[in-house]
Structure formats: structure tokens, C-alpha cells
């Protein structure tokens, strides 16, 4: 007893538990740095140190590699070369060199610990002393992977040699560790051979640890059918035990990854290949070899293990080992033939099992507590299968008897498997408090009593072991009553480390309390269960990382993108496609604190990958939605009023024959696409709708995705793509052709947009997005000259068409403004029908399309046209200014006046330009009326407020209210846009400019009677318009006078217009004196009188009283009576009137 106590104290002093924990953590970090060195120094990479690729250093590098490790730092040619690059070498190679030093120190420490464990004659059994066995196997695997990976760094000798020569040049001496490092690099030139030699004394210890895996490996490495028949992952197979906790005598081993065991077995047998003749060892070795042809070294680095074993065993002196070299090749052929189908079947099973778990646990979260172990086990198996697939997809298969089937190594349902993993993991995190509460009660109740019962039953227990066991019971019993505190924090790391220490004390040879004794194995089972339960309470995230971490996929980005692309084309996987961006959230977990520099690159890669995946998903959703919307628009087009005649003639063919047409109409009745002969019959629309629902489910599944302090909202990607889709298609609905000047009617475009939007709104049924925000954003952009991408909009296209096409055709003739119908009308002989684009209904539809902003933008463009004409008119006035002054002075002297009138130049040019201005302003007036009509329906209360605001302001404050009123379509005495457009042409401080514009009115008044001499000035009563649009002169004169003289004050506006009325009426009345001369009688005298009346009617500054004071009302009455009364006319004139 005393001897055993001394042994326990000696083992405790050596702190194997602490050393193994620290060495494993440090080993993985150093392995990561070696991996990074290999990737950094690879040929052709941008990260390769410049000094290793420098051509001037090639002779020195070749010398170092050739003479290594016997390098002479005083070799002059090489020293001179290295000296010139000393700063570069000492700046880039220290991290690489000291990583090799860390490898050397790790090797020494690991060898010492493993040797000490071997000499202490530990008994290793993964089912009993799980932590001890696991940590030892992990250390061996890390050791093996590190030196195999180090052997693949081609520049290791060059790095060590160059750095030390540069160090010698700078400091006069090489690094003190260089001789040992150089010797290690030479010894491990063939790393496998060297490791086998080093581990010969330790082979039995490693074999013992490996063979303890046999039962667990055989139980876990079974086909999908066997897993299904065993009900391993089913919680509904036995409903009566559904609430029972998942217990096992090897509970801690249930979480061990099959991939991890695979590495333990194969790398362990590499280190102890001489022990393959041990009972059962060869069978376990062959079974592991048949699982696949690649073994993971680190991340995406693998080694082809069959060829390695063949080479290793064929060089053995033992005949049995040489015979096993052929068994390795046979195992390779078996793996090539069977491993792919075997794992494909396992993936199919685990996919269904995870889906079942997700459904049951989401429906009954209370089951998560007792069945958490089954859920974690399922996640571990699923992660193993995903890792196996990626590993064997990235490594070319070695040559063998059989060729691999590519279908076995490319799973079309992988996205569903990943989705189920993420869903189950998220479900457990969501209900973590249920899990914690359950296991806190379990630990403080059953576990505490079980540990106490076992401790009291043990007869021989040294003091140190007794102290540890008492601490276990005390810590467990203290948990009673703490399960109800949701904010309490628990930390059982001390308990787990104490159990690790107790495993060391009870596993050493000749220990007083030995776990291998049957009567003490209950202690191992109980404490292993306590450790597992404790991890569910305080470190469930670490448990997830250990069992189901998918961060390794970040090193297979190309393969991941290929799988994503295949899933995006597979309609059955669209529902689960969000799993790919979700996987990217775990990439940063692969980083190591020993290599902090890689965190930035991996983080950026994660962010870019998530963004790439979400963009493609949203783009695909947009594409499907776009096709559905287009089909909806086409269906609504069939119901358009323009197609009504075709359907009528289809139903009444006799009517069609009466027209003299025998054309057979092939029309499909609306709604016929919904008729189905059988229930299972699906159309293209059904197919697209199913795809849309699946894609929307995928985007709506996770509200946000957090990656490296970046938050991605999948729905927002869809929103941005929907905005692009809507902007692109809305503009195309106009079918604007700048070459042929064709564009669809606003009513047609509005109908299409409404159909498109109604289909888009249905998207809210499938995904939680604010479609109103999308529509508001896009439709508001369409009212601007350019959208957010700088492309043309509805407002810009319609503005361009109306200003450059419609108004140009009006100026060319054949189109008149019809006051009766408030639109422009074309002559019947004209192909182009202006009334189809300018009638009130079409302009109201236009106003609804482009809104107040678009009408304002159109107004600005119209005013640019007006300003251009005003500039030319001003030139004409300046050219005739002296004559106009003389005419105005001689207005009471007819003879002199007539002589001066003949001196006027460009009279027709002035009239045509003024009429054109009137046409433009008339169209502007029509657009404002249409906008006002729309706003009365859309915003009646706001519009009434604007009207009240305008009506109750003083005239001096009209510049405040008028722009707002004009933007709402409310008529103003002076159009604010016209007022702003006249500013460059008016100098309000110049009296000469005031006089100049006064002569403009005189010029118009003088030339107005000349309109009566042209037949084109006749007033057509049918359309209430002059044939040459002379009635638009009234609009032009009033608008221009009001805008121009507004710069000189409101009094000037009224006075100048009054003077214009007096002067013009006196000139028009002269037409009555020419009645006696039949040949020279004015052709359109009455029409000219009516024009004067229209001028007063349009003017906000003139009244009827003022008109009657200077122009007899009887003339106006007779004029209206003349143009409206029915009188015999010639056939030619009758045909002309009928054309309107």
C-alpha cells in the first residue's frame, strides 16, 4: 500500500494530464504554422518570400541545400550575395525559421512525455481512461502529421541556412539552436522511416491505445442499413423509452469522430507498424484502410496511406510485414470499389435521420434534454460523412484494379445534409437552457448519488485519489437548486481536469486503485458520464466544435462553389441552398491563436464567400420571379381592351364575314392555362412557382448571418435584386424605340406595371420582405431623370418623346390643340394620332407613372424649349425695335402706320415662334391638369392644404406658394418654371429691357391682324381650334408677359397687358373697315376676333370689362355666331371639317 502510494505521488508530480493538454493545444498550433509555411512557400504563390525566388540568390540557395547542414557562413561569393539581401532575409524568414525551432522543441517535449508514459507502464483503454488515451493518441497523430507535413516543405533547408548565414553576417554568429535544428531536418528527410525508428520502444503503448478502439470503431463504422436497423439515431423507434436519458457504458466515446478514429488507427499503425502481427491488429488496420484512400494531415492536406504502408512494409525484414504490403494494395482496391457506395448509403441514412430529429425536437423541445446525446452523435456522424466526401473529392484516386465512380464522390443532396446539420445545431443552441437545466438536475441528483455510492464501495483508496473523489461529490452536490437560475454561470473545467488527473493516477502500473480492475470500472463509467453531462452545461459550444464543426470546408472553396452551383441548378435542393452561406459562418473557427496572421485572410474569405453565395441565391430568385411576372403580364395583356374585338369576332364569326375578312383567328381563351386533365400534371408556371417557394424559404430561414463582425441579411439581397429587376422591366415596358420614335401609350404601360407589381406583391406570401419599400424606391426613381445606376427612366423617356417627337410633329402641322376635348388631335389623314397620347386619360396615366417629380422634370425640359424660342423672339424684337417704336407713336396715323408696317421684318417667323411657345405651354398646362386630377384622388387632404396655403397668402408671397402649388398641378398666375426660365433673358434693373419686352407686345399686337389674311387661321368649331393653332397665341402672350414683367413688379404685369389689349383691339378693329373689298377681305376675320377674346379669357391680368371698353361685344357675338352657325359650305370644306 505504501509502495503504491509512492508511485501515485511520483506520477502526480510529473503532471501528465497538464502536459498532455498543453502539448496537444500547442502541437495543433505549430502544425497550423507548418501548414501555412508550406502554402506560403509553394511555387507560383504571391505570398512566397521574395528572397527564395530571387535569381541572384539561387547559387547561394543551391549551395546551402547541397552542403546542408555543413554550411560555411564565410564562403565569400555566397556571403557577398546574402549580404546584399540581408535586410530582406532577416525581415521575411524569422517567422519561418522559428516555427522550425518550435517544431524541434515540440518534438523533444512530446517524445519525453510519451516515453515517460511508456516507462510508467500505463494501461490505456479509451472506454475507461478516455481523456488519457485520447490525448495520447492526439499527440501521436499531431506528431506524425507535423513531420510528414514538414517533409513536404521543399524550402526548409534553404530557409534555415539562408537565415543563419544572414544572421552570421549581421551579428557575427549563427543561432545557437541551428545545429540541433539542422540535424533534425536531416534526420527527418524521410519522416516516416525516422518516426518508425523513434517509436519502436513506444510501439506497444501505442498499440494498446489503438486496440482499445476496436469495439467502438467496429460499432460506429457500419453501413447505413445497419445504423437504420439498430435505431442508433432514432428517438421514435421505441416510443415507450422516448423520455429516458441516453446512457451508455462508453458515453464519452459516443462523440468521438469516426474521422478522428480513422486517423488514430492509421497514423498509430504507421508509428508502430511492427506491431501489426499482434492479435486483432491486422484486422483493425485493414478495416481502416478499406474506408478510403486518403488520410487527413491538416485542413486540406492529405496523404495517400496505402502506398505509404506498401513502401514501409515492403522494406521490413519481417516476412509477415512484407506480406502485409500486398494486403495494403488489396485494401486499396477494396476501398476504390466499396468505399464510395458505402459512404453514399451512410449519407442517405444520416440525412433522413437528421430530418426526423429536427422535426421531433422542434415539435417537442422538451426531448432535447434527454436526447441531446443522440443529437450530438448524429451531428458527429454527419460531419464525418461531409468531411469524407470533401477529402476524397479533392484528392485524385490512386491507381488500382478498380476505377472510382464519380457519382459516389459527388452528392447532389449535400446541401440538404448541411442544412439539417445547421438546423439541428441551431435548435440545440436555441433551447440551450432546457439542456442545461436537465443536466444540472441530472448531475446534482443521479450522478452525485452514483459517484458517492461507488466511492463508498471502494475498499482501497489512497489519500490523493480519495481527495479527488470527495471533491467530485462535493462539487456535484453543490449544484442542487441551481438549475432554476438562468443567469448563473458554471465552470466545470476543474472537475474535468481533476478526473483526468485521477485517470493518470489510476492507470499507472501497480496503482493501488486501478481502473482496469473490474470492481473499479464503474467509477470510470460514472465519471465519464459526469464529464459528458458537464460539457452540456458549461461548454456546449466547444462540444459543437469538437463534434460537428464544418470550418474545414473553408479550405475547399473551389469545391464548395462547384457544389453550390450544382445545388442551384437542382430544383430539389433549392430549399436547402442557404446552408452554403451558413457554413461560411464557421470558417473562422479553424484559425489558431498560434497563427493570428491568418485570421484576417480567412475572415475576408468568409465574408466574400457569403456575399457571393447570397448574391447568386438572390439572383436566381429574381430570375424566377421575373419569369412569373412576365407571364402574368402576358396573361393580363390577353384581357386588354384592345384585344376585345378579336375575341368578339371569334365568338361571332358572321360579323367578321360581313366586314369582308375571312381570316381565321387563333386565340386562346383566358384561364385555359389552369385547366388540367390530371391532378399530377404540372405546367412550367407550377415548376417556377415551386422553385420560387423553395428559394424564398431558403432566404427566409435565417434572419441574419454573422461572419467576422459582418451581419448579412439574406432578404436584403433579394430586395436589392428585386429593385434591379423592377427598374429594368419597367423601362422595357414602354417599348421605346429612339430610331423609329415609337413608344407605347401611358395607359398600356401603366396596365403592364400594375400587372407586374401585383405579381411581385405575391412574393410577400413566401418571404418576409417589405415589398412596399421596394416599390416605393423603384417607382420614385422612375420619376427622376436617371435611376440609381445612371440608366434612363420612364420619366426621361417619356419626356424625351413628348418634347422631341410629339411637339415637333405639332409644329410641322396636321395636329391642332382641341380645347373641347383638352388634347391635341391629328388630321384623319395622318397616320400618327396625337390624341392617343394627349387626351386627359392618357396624360393622367402619364402623371400617375412619373408623378409630380416627373411632371416637374418634363416641365423643365419644356421650359428649355420655350427659352430657346424666347431667345430667338428677342432677337427679332431687337431687329425691329426702331420700327416698332415708330409704329407705336403713329398708331393714330393710319397712312404712316401702314407704311411703317411694311418695314417690319420676319413677321411670319415671330408668329410661328410665338405659336410654338403657346403650343408648348398649352401642353404644359395639360400635364398640370392631369397631375392635379391624379393628386385629387391620391392625396385629397394634402392637396386641399396646399390650395388653402396658396389662396391665403398675399401676392407678395406668391413666390413661396407658387412652386409648391405648381408641383401639385394647381394653376398659378405665373408658372414658376417659366419664371425661372425667363431669368437669363430679363434684366429687372434695366429700363431698356423693360421697354424691349414692351415692344415685343407691340410686335405681337401689330402682327395679330395679319393672321386674318391666311385661310389656315380659320376657326374650326368642331374642335374649337384654329387650324394653325393660332389660339395658342393667347396662352403664349399671357404666359410670357406674366413671367417677364413679373421681374418688374405686379403693377407692370397688369399695365402692360392692359396696354397690349388696347393697342391690339384697335388694330384688329381695322379689319372691319376692309369688308367692302371682297377680294381683299380677310379670310379669317371672325377667327381673329375670337383669338382676342381667348387672350382675355386666358389672362389673369385682364377682365371682360376691360375688353368691352375697347372692343365692341357685338363683334365678338357675331363672330361666334358666324363660326358656329350652320351654313352651306363647299364639298371640299365639308370633307376638311369631317377630318376632325
PDB file of N, CA and C in Angstrom, residues 192 213 267 359 518 1044 1057 1111 1131:
ATOM      1  N   UNK A 192       8.688   9.378 -42.288  1.00  0.00           N
ATOM      2  CA  UNK A 192       8.002   8.157 -41.852  1.00  0.00           C
ATOM      3  C   UNK A 192       9.009   7.145 -41.322  1.00  0.00           C
ATOM      4  N   UNK A 213      -9.666   0.893 -29.264  1.00  0.00           N
ATOM      5  CA  UNK A 213     -10.680   1.496 -30.138  1.00  0.00           C
ATOM      6  C   UNK A 213     -11.492   0.457 -30.895  1.00  0.00           C
ATOM      7  N   UNK A 267      -2.482   6.383 -38.498  1.00  0.00           N
ATOM      8  CA  UNK A 267      -1.218   7.040 -38.137  1.00  0.00           C
ATOM      9  C   UNK A 267      -0.555   6.325 -36.967  1.00  0.00           C
ATOM     10  N   UNK A 359     -37.489  17.481 -36.878  1.00  0.00           N
ATOM     11  CA  UNK A 359     -38.938  17.586 -36.776  1.00  0.00           C
ATOM     12  C   UNK A 359     -39.425  17.270 -35.362  1.00  0.00           C
ATOM     13  N   UNK A 518     -12.061  -4.885 -12.517  1.00  0.00           N
ATOM     14  CA  UNK A 518     -13.495  -4.920 -12.797  1.00  0.00           C
ATOM     15  C   UNK A 518     -14.298  -4.193 -11.738  1.00  0.00           C
ATOM     16  N   UNK A1044     -42.339  87.544 -67.744  1.00  0.00           N
ATOM     17  CA  UNK A1044     -41.295  88.559 -67.982  1.00  0.00           C
ATOM     18  C   UNK A1044     -41.525  89.796 -67.130  1.00  0.00           C
ATOM     19  N   UNK A1057     -50.247  94.436 -69.937  1.00  0.00           N
ATOM     20  CA  UNK A1057     -51.270  93.641 -70.591  1.00  0.00           C
ATOM     21  C   UNK A1057     -52.475  94.514 -70.971  1.00  0.00           C
ATOM     22  N   UNK A1111     -63.289  97.065 -77.163  1.00  0.00           N
ATOM     23  CA  UNK A1111     -63.665  96.235 -78.299  1.00  0.00           C
ATOM     24  C   UNK A1111     -65.146  95.885 -78.159  1.00  0.00           C
ATOM     25  N   UNK A1131     -68.109  71.190-100.857  1.00  0.00           N
ATOM     26  CA  UNK A1131     -67.804  69.790-100.527  1.00  0.00           C
ATOM     27  C   UNK A1131     -66.385  69.657 -99.994  1.00  0.00           C
TER      28      UNK A1131
END
